[in-house]
Amino acid sequence: MVSEAPETSQELSEVLEDLRRHLLWQEEDGGRFLQVDARLAAELRAAGMARLRAQTANKAAPAVAAPPAAQPAPAARRETPVAKPVEAPVQARPAAGPLPGVVEGERPTLDEIRRELGDCQRCKLCSGRKNIVFGSGNPRAELVFVGEGPGAEEDAQGVPFVGAAGQLLTKMIEAMGYRRDDVYICNVVKCRPPGNRNPEPDEVEACEPFLRAQLRAVQPKVIVALGKFAAQTLLRDTTAITKMRGNWREYEGIKLMPTFHPAYLLRQPAEKKKAWEDLQQVMKFFGKQPGQRG
Ligand code: URA
């Protein structure tokens, strides 16, 4: 039997598109097996960045006259709020439009996403920050941790999870058998909320496309969502973290484990046992024993 050839230009372009995506994937994966058309890959990435740009156009931006460096330093605050309501759900928002990199092949790199973020003025958090806290760690990590937003120490250093909660997170990561720089760590919002308050819906909305693009760039096997903001934002689910935690979920085809935020664990150490059970499920998925590296 004669094999069927694509008959319409529509079919032909679909076949070509498939091939392009495959070639791009090979390039992103190190290009070990195929030579990719670099111009084509650049075009596809540019398409992803154009989409990101369209989604994050300064629709939520306040009138900001001065760059962040010119703003007065905010009053010192604790890294984590004491009265953070664990049960209050993130306000439900409609799903955002198509996100960069959600279409296979449009996979911007972390550097490109960071460049696109620029000296971000897309929401009011820009006025109080010292530094944008984009993310840190292995850009090809199999495991990503997503927190809520930077605290004072993170804001000062421009690095996520380096304060007291961060030290606990680092211990949790190491107890799982990873080094901190094996994994990738980022937050729902990239700028420190003043007075250690929760991020507001418009701030989450402005930052969320960048988080989703980061996850698409890293393409981990597992995401650990730390606390209600990460879990509820990524899953678009207003269920309380106390109910969500410990149950595998899926985010864009990636396994996601919701668990307690380390700041909450500092306030409620008795809950560490539950968080450790959640992390052990992640370790089991990766076939890791406690303290075992590699
Ligand atoms: N809490 C967070 O959610 N993120 C940080 O980076 C630090 C503290």
Short mmCIF file of C-alpha atoms and ligand atoms in Angstrom, two decimals:
data_model
loop_
_atom_site.label_atom_id
_atom_site.label_comp_id
_atom_site.label_asym_id
_atom_site.label_seq_id
_atom_site.Cartn_x
_atom_site.Cartn_y
_atom_site.Cartn_z
CA MET A 1 0.00 0.00 0.00
CA VAL A 2 1.24 3.43 -0.88
CA SER A 3 1.83 5.51 2.20
CA GLU A 4 -0.40 8.51 2.47
CA ALA A 5 1.19 11.84 1.73
CA PRO A 6 -0.14 15.00 3.33
CA GLU A 7 -2.58 16.36 0.78
CA THR A 8 -3.38 19.84 1.87
CA SER A 9 -1.15 22.74 2.61
CA GLN A 10 -2.68 22.71 6.09
CA GLU A 11 -1.43 19.16 6.65
CA LEU A 12 1.94 20.05 5.18
CA SER A 13 2.36 22.99 7.47
CA GLU A 14 1.38 20.84 10.46
CA VAL A 15 4.05 18.30 9.54
CA LEU A 16 6.60 21.10 9.15
CA GLU A 17 5.58 22.58 12.46
CA ASP A 18 6.04 19.22 14.17
CA LEU A 19 9.50 18.94 12.67
CA ARG A 20 10.42 22.44 13.76
CA ARG A 21 9.35 21.75 17.31
CA HIS A 22 11.32 18.55 17.35
CA LEU A 23 14.42 20.30 16.05
CA LEU A 24 14.07 23.02 18.64
CA TRP A 25 13.75 20.49 21.40
CA GLN A 26 16.95 18.81 20.21
CA GLU A 27 18.73 22.13 20.35
CA GLU A 28 17.45 22.91 23.83
CA ASP A 29 18.51 19.45 24.90
CA GLY A 30 22.09 20.09 23.86
CA GLY A 31 21.73 19.33 20.16
CA ARG A 32 23.41 16.00 20.62
CA PHE A 33 21.66 14.20 17.81
CA LEU A 34 20.60 16.73 15.27
CA GLN A 35 21.89 20.01 13.93
CA VAL A 36 19.19 22.58 14.37
CA ASP A 37 18.45 25.51 12.18
CA ALA A 38 19.61 28.21 14.60
CA ARG A 39 17.66 30.94 12.83
CA LEU A 40 14.46 28.92 13.13
CA ALA A 41 15.09 28.26 16.82
CA ALA A 42 15.70 31.95 17.41
CA GLU A 43 12.48 32.79 15.58
CA LEU A 44 10.49 30.37 17.72
CA ARG A 45 12.00 31.73 20.91
CA ALA A 46 11.29 35.26 19.74
CA ALA A 47 7.67 34.23 19.16
CA GLY A 48 7.51 32.99 22.75
CA MET A 49 9.02 36.22 24.05
CA ALA A 50 6.64 38.31 21.93
CA ARG A 51 3.77 36.44 23.51
CA LEU A 52 5.19 37.03 26.97
CA ARG A 53 5.58 40.72 26.11
CA ALA A 54 1.95 40.93 24.98
CA GLN A 55 0.74 39.27 28.17
CA THR A 56 2.74 41.43 30.49
CA ALA A 57 2.39 44.79 28.79
CA ASN A 58 2.23 47.43 31.50
CA LYS A 59 -1.51 47.03 32.04
CA ALA A 60 -1.14 46.83 35.82
CA ALA A 61 1.58 49.44 36.10
CA PRO A 62 1.09 52.37 38.38
CA ALA A 63 2.44 55.77 37.38
CA VAL A 64 6.03 55.33 38.46
CA ALA A 65 8.29 58.25 37.83
CA ALA A 66 11.56 57.18 39.42
CA PRO A 67 13.50 53.93 39.03
CA PRO A 68 13.46 51.63 42.06
CA ALA A 69 16.92 52.64 43.19
CA ALA A 70 15.66 56.18 43.71
CA GLN A 71 12.87 55.07 46.02
CA PRO A 72 13.29 55.44 49.78
CA ALA A 73 14.26 52.21 51.50
CA PRO A 74 11.22 50.58 53.11
CA ALA A 75 11.11 50.10 56.86
CA ALA A 76 12.76 46.92 58.08
CA ARG A 77 10.38 44.04 58.47
CA ARG A 78 10.41 40.45 59.49
CA GLU A 79 11.05 38.05 56.70
CA THR A 80 7.75 36.29 57.14
CA PRO A 81 4.44 37.47 58.52
CA VAL A 82 3.36 36.02 61.83
CA ALA A 83 -0.32 36.37 61.09
CA LYS A 84 -0.28 34.98 57.57
CA PRO A 85 -3.72 33.33 57.19
CA VAL A 86 -3.00 29.87 55.94
CA GLU A 87 -6.60 29.09 55.12
CA ALA A 88 -7.61 32.21 53.21
CA PRO A 89 -7.63 31.30 49.53
CA VAL A 90 -5.98 33.34 46.83
CA GLN A 91 -8.68 35.23 45.01
CA ALA A 92 -9.85 33.14 42.07
CA ARG A 93 -8.82 34.62 38.77
CA PRO A 94 -9.65 33.56 35.25
CA ALA A 95 -6.97 31.58 33.47
CA ALA A 96 -4.49 33.79 31.63
CA GLY A 97 -4.31 33.58 27.87
CA PRO A 98 -1.77 31.43 26.07
CA LEU A 99 1.56 31.59 27.85
CA PRO A 100 5.01 31.61 26.32
CA GLY A 101 6.40 28.19 25.98
CA VAL A 102 3.08 26.47 26.61
CA VAL A 103 3.06 25.72 22.92
CA GLU A 104 5.79 23.16 22.54
CA GLY A 105 8.76 24.66 20.76
CA GLU A 106 8.27 28.15 22.13
CA ARG A 107 10.62 27.70 25.02
CA PRO A 108 12.36 30.89 26.05
CA THR A 109 15.52 30.60 28.11
CA LEU A 110 15.72 31.90 31.68
CA ASP A 111 18.09 34.65 30.47
CA GLU A 112 15.57 35.76 27.88
CA ILE A 113 12.77 35.81 30.45
CA ARG A 114 14.94 37.80 32.86
CA ARG A 115 15.77 40.28 30.11
CA GLU A 116 12.09 40.62 29.28
CA LEU A 117 11.31 41.31 32.94
CA GLY A 118 13.86 44.12 32.81
CA ASP A 119 13.55 46.86 35.43
CA CYS A 120 9.96 45.78 35.92
CA GLN A 121 7.35 48.44 36.69
CA ARG A 122 4.33 46.27 35.94
CA CYS A 123 2.87 46.46 39.44
CA LYS A 124 3.13 48.61 42.54
CA LEU A 125 5.65 46.32 44.24
CA CYS A 126 8.35 47.93 42.13
CA SER A 127 8.24 51.07 44.25
CA GLY A 128 9.46 49.41 47.45
CA ARG A 129 11.95 46.88 46.22
CA LYS A 130 15.72 47.01 46.35
CA ASN A 131 16.19 44.12 43.95
CA ILE A 132 14.09 41.96 41.69
CA VAL A 133 14.39 38.38 42.97
CA PHE A 134 14.08 36.39 39.78
CA GLY A 135 15.18 32.90 40.77
CA SER A 136 18.31 30.89 41.37
CA GLY A 137 19.76 27.47 40.84
CA ASN A 138 20.09 24.92 38.09
CA PRO A 139 18.39 26.05 34.86
CA ARG A 140 17.92 22.39 33.93
CA ALA A 141 16.80 21.21 37.38
CA GLU A 142 14.60 18.13 37.68
CA LEU A 143 13.09 19.70 40.79
CA VAL A 144 11.79 23.26 41.22
CA PHE A 145 10.62 24.91 44.43
CA VAL A 146 8.16 27.79 44.11
CA GLY A 147 7.63 30.12 47.06
CA GLU A 148 5.49 33.17 47.62
CA GLY A 149 7.61 36.29 47.38
CA PRO A 150 10.88 37.76 48.61
CA GLY A 151 11.40 38.86 52.20
CA ALA A 152 13.80 41.51 53.47
CA GLU A 153 16.94 39.41 53.10
CA GLU A 154 15.98 38.19 49.64
CA ASP A 155 15.19 41.76 48.60
CA ALA A 156 18.58 42.92 49.87
CA GLN A 157 20.51 40.14 48.12
CA GLY A 158 18.34 39.60 45.03
CA VAL A 159 18.33 35.86 45.76
CA PRO A 160 15.30 33.78 46.77
CA PHE A 161 15.06 31.99 50.10
CA VAL A 162 18.20 33.23 51.83
CA GLY A 163 16.61 34.45 55.09
CA ALA A 164 15.40 32.32 57.99
CA ALA A 165 12.76 30.50 55.92
CA GLY A 166 15.36 30.04 53.21
CA GLN A 167 17.78 28.42 55.63
CA LEU A 168 15.06 25.95 56.56
CA LEU A 169 14.30 25.35 52.88
CA THR A 170 17.98 24.69 52.22
CA LYS A 171 17.98 22.10 55.02
CA MET A 172 14.86 20.49 53.56
CA ILE A 173 16.49 20.34 50.12
CA GLU A 174 19.65 18.80 51.56
CA ALA A 175 17.64 16.30 53.61
CA MET A 176 16.08 15.21 50.33
CA GLY A 177 19.54 14.39 48.99
CA TYR A 178 20.07 17.48 46.82
CA ARG A 179 22.38 20.44 47.06
CA ARG A 180 20.68 23.78 46.83
CA ASP A 181 22.25 24.48 43.46
CA ASP A 182 20.98 21.18 42.05
CA VAL A 183 17.43 22.53 42.14
CA TYR A 184 15.81 25.73 40.88
CA ILE A 185 14.10 28.12 43.31
CA CYS A 186 11.77 30.97 42.50
CA ASN A 187 8.68 32.77 43.75
CA VAL A 188 5.21 33.73 42.60
CA VAL A 189 6.06 37.44 42.87
CA LYS A 190 9.56 38.69 42.18
CA CYS A 191 9.46 41.82 44.34
CA ARG A 192 9.13 42.11 48.09
CA PRO A 193 5.61 42.99 49.31
CA PRO A 194 5.87 45.91 51.77
CA GLY A 195 5.33 45.27 55.45
CA ASN A 196 5.57 41.58 54.75
CA ARG A 197 2.00 41.49 53.59
CA ASN A 198 0.61 38.89 51.23
CA PRO A 199 0.94 39.58 47.52
CA GLU A 200 -2.25 41.13 46.16
CA PRO A 201 -4.17 39.69 43.21
CA ASP A 202 -3.03 42.36 40.74
CA GLU A 203 0.60 41.76 41.78
CA VAL A 204 0.26 38.01 41.32
CA GLU A 205 -1.42 38.58 37.98
CA ALA A 206 1.37 40.85 36.75
CA CYS A 207 4.11 38.42 37.76
CA GLU A 208 2.48 35.09 36.99
CA PRO A 209 3.35 34.94 33.27
CA PHE A 210 7.01 35.18 34.24
CA LEU A 211 6.70 32.32 36.73
CA ARG A 212 4.96 30.17 34.13
CA ALA A 213 7.61 31.05 31.56
CA GLN A 214 10.35 30.13 34.06
CA LEU A 215 8.76 26.73 34.62
CA ARG A 216 8.49 26.21 30.89
CA ALA A 217 12.15 27.15 30.49
CA VAL A 218 13.39 24.81 33.22
CA GLN A 219 10.96 21.98 32.43
CA PRO A 220 11.42 20.15 35.74
CA LYS A 221 10.00 16.72 36.42
CA VAL A 222 8.53 17.86 39.73
CA ILE A 223 7.47 21.20 41.18
CA VAL A 224 7.16 21.61 44.94
CA ALA A 225 4.69 24.42 45.63
CA LEU A 226 5.58 25.99 48.97
CA GLY A 227 2.48 27.33 50.63
CA LYS A 228 -0.90 28.46 49.46
CA PHE A 229 0.19 31.22 47.09
CA ALA A 230 2.37 28.95 45.00
CA ALA A 231 -0.10 26.05 45.04
CA GLN A 232 -3.23 28.09 44.46
CA THR A 233 -1.65 30.27 41.77
CA LEU A 234 -0.14 27.44 39.76
CA LEU A 235 -3.12 25.13 40.10
CA ARG A 236 -5.79 27.83 39.89
CA ASP A 237 -7.42 26.13 42.81
CA THR A 238 -8.62 27.95 45.91
CA THR A 239 -8.55 24.86 48.15
CA ALA A 240 -6.72 25.50 51.43
CA ILE A 241 -3.09 24.38 51.54
CA THR A 242 -3.92 22.26 54.59
CA LYS A 243 -6.17 20.18 52.32
CA MET A 244 -4.05 20.28 49.18
CA ARG A 245 -0.72 19.37 50.74
CA GLY A 246 0.61 15.88 50.35
CA ASN A 247 -1.48 15.07 47.28
CA TRP A 248 0.15 14.85 43.88
CA ARG A 249 -1.26 17.30 41.36
CA GLU A 250 -0.33 18.22 37.82
CA TYR A 251 0.79 21.52 36.37
CA GLU A 252 1.11 21.69 32.58
CA GLY A 253 2.00 18.00 32.49
CA ILE A 254 4.51 18.33 35.35
CA LYS A 255 3.95 16.60 38.69
CA LEU A 256 3.34 19.11 41.44
CA MET A 257 3.47 18.49 45.18
CA PRO A 258 1.85 21.17 47.36
CA THR A 259 3.32 21.44 50.84
CA PHE A 260 3.64 23.94 53.68
CA HIS A 261 5.74 27.06 53.27
CA PRO A 262 8.98 26.95 55.32
CA ALA A 263 7.99 30.25 57.01
CA TYR A 264 4.84 28.54 58.27
CA LEU A 265 6.95 25.62 59.48
CA LEU A 266 9.13 28.04 61.46
CA ARG A 267 6.00 29.23 63.24
CA GLN A 268 4.43 25.78 63.53
CA PRO A 269 7.33 23.34 63.93
CA ALA A 270 4.93 20.50 64.74
CA GLU A 271 3.82 20.63 61.08
CA LYS A 272 7.35 19.81 59.83
CA LYS A 273 6.50 16.12 60.06
CA LYS A 274 3.74 16.53 57.48
CA ALA A 275 5.97 18.59 55.19
CA TRP A 276 8.66 15.91 55.43
CA GLU A 277 6.10 13.27 54.47
CA ASP A 278 5.25 15.38 51.40
CA LEU A 279 8.92 15.70 50.46
CA GLN A 280 9.44 11.99 50.96
CA GLN A 281 6.82 11.38 48.29
CA VAL A 282 8.90 13.54 45.95
CA MET A 283 12.03 11.58 46.93
CA LYS A 284 10.23 8.33 46.26
CA PHE A 285 9.33 9.59 42.79
CA PHE A 286 13.03 10.25 42.10
CA GLY A 287 14.12 7.01 43.82
CA LYS A 288 16.10 8.92 46.44
CA GLN A 289 16.93 7.94 49.99
CA PRO A 290 17.34 10.64 52.70
CA GLY A 291 20.79 12.19 52.51
CA GLN A 292 21.67 10.31 49.34
CA ARG A 293 23.28 12.59 46.74
CA GLY A 294 23.06 12.38 43.01
N1 URA B 1 9.56 33.44 51.44
C1 URA B 1 9.24 33.20 50.14
O1 URA B 1 8.13 32.82 49.82
N2 URA B 1 10.18 33.40 49.23
C2 URA B 1 11.40 33.81 49.52
O2 URA B 1 12.21 33.95 48.61
C3 URA B 1 11.71 34.03 50.88
C4 URA B 1 10.78 33.85 51.81
#
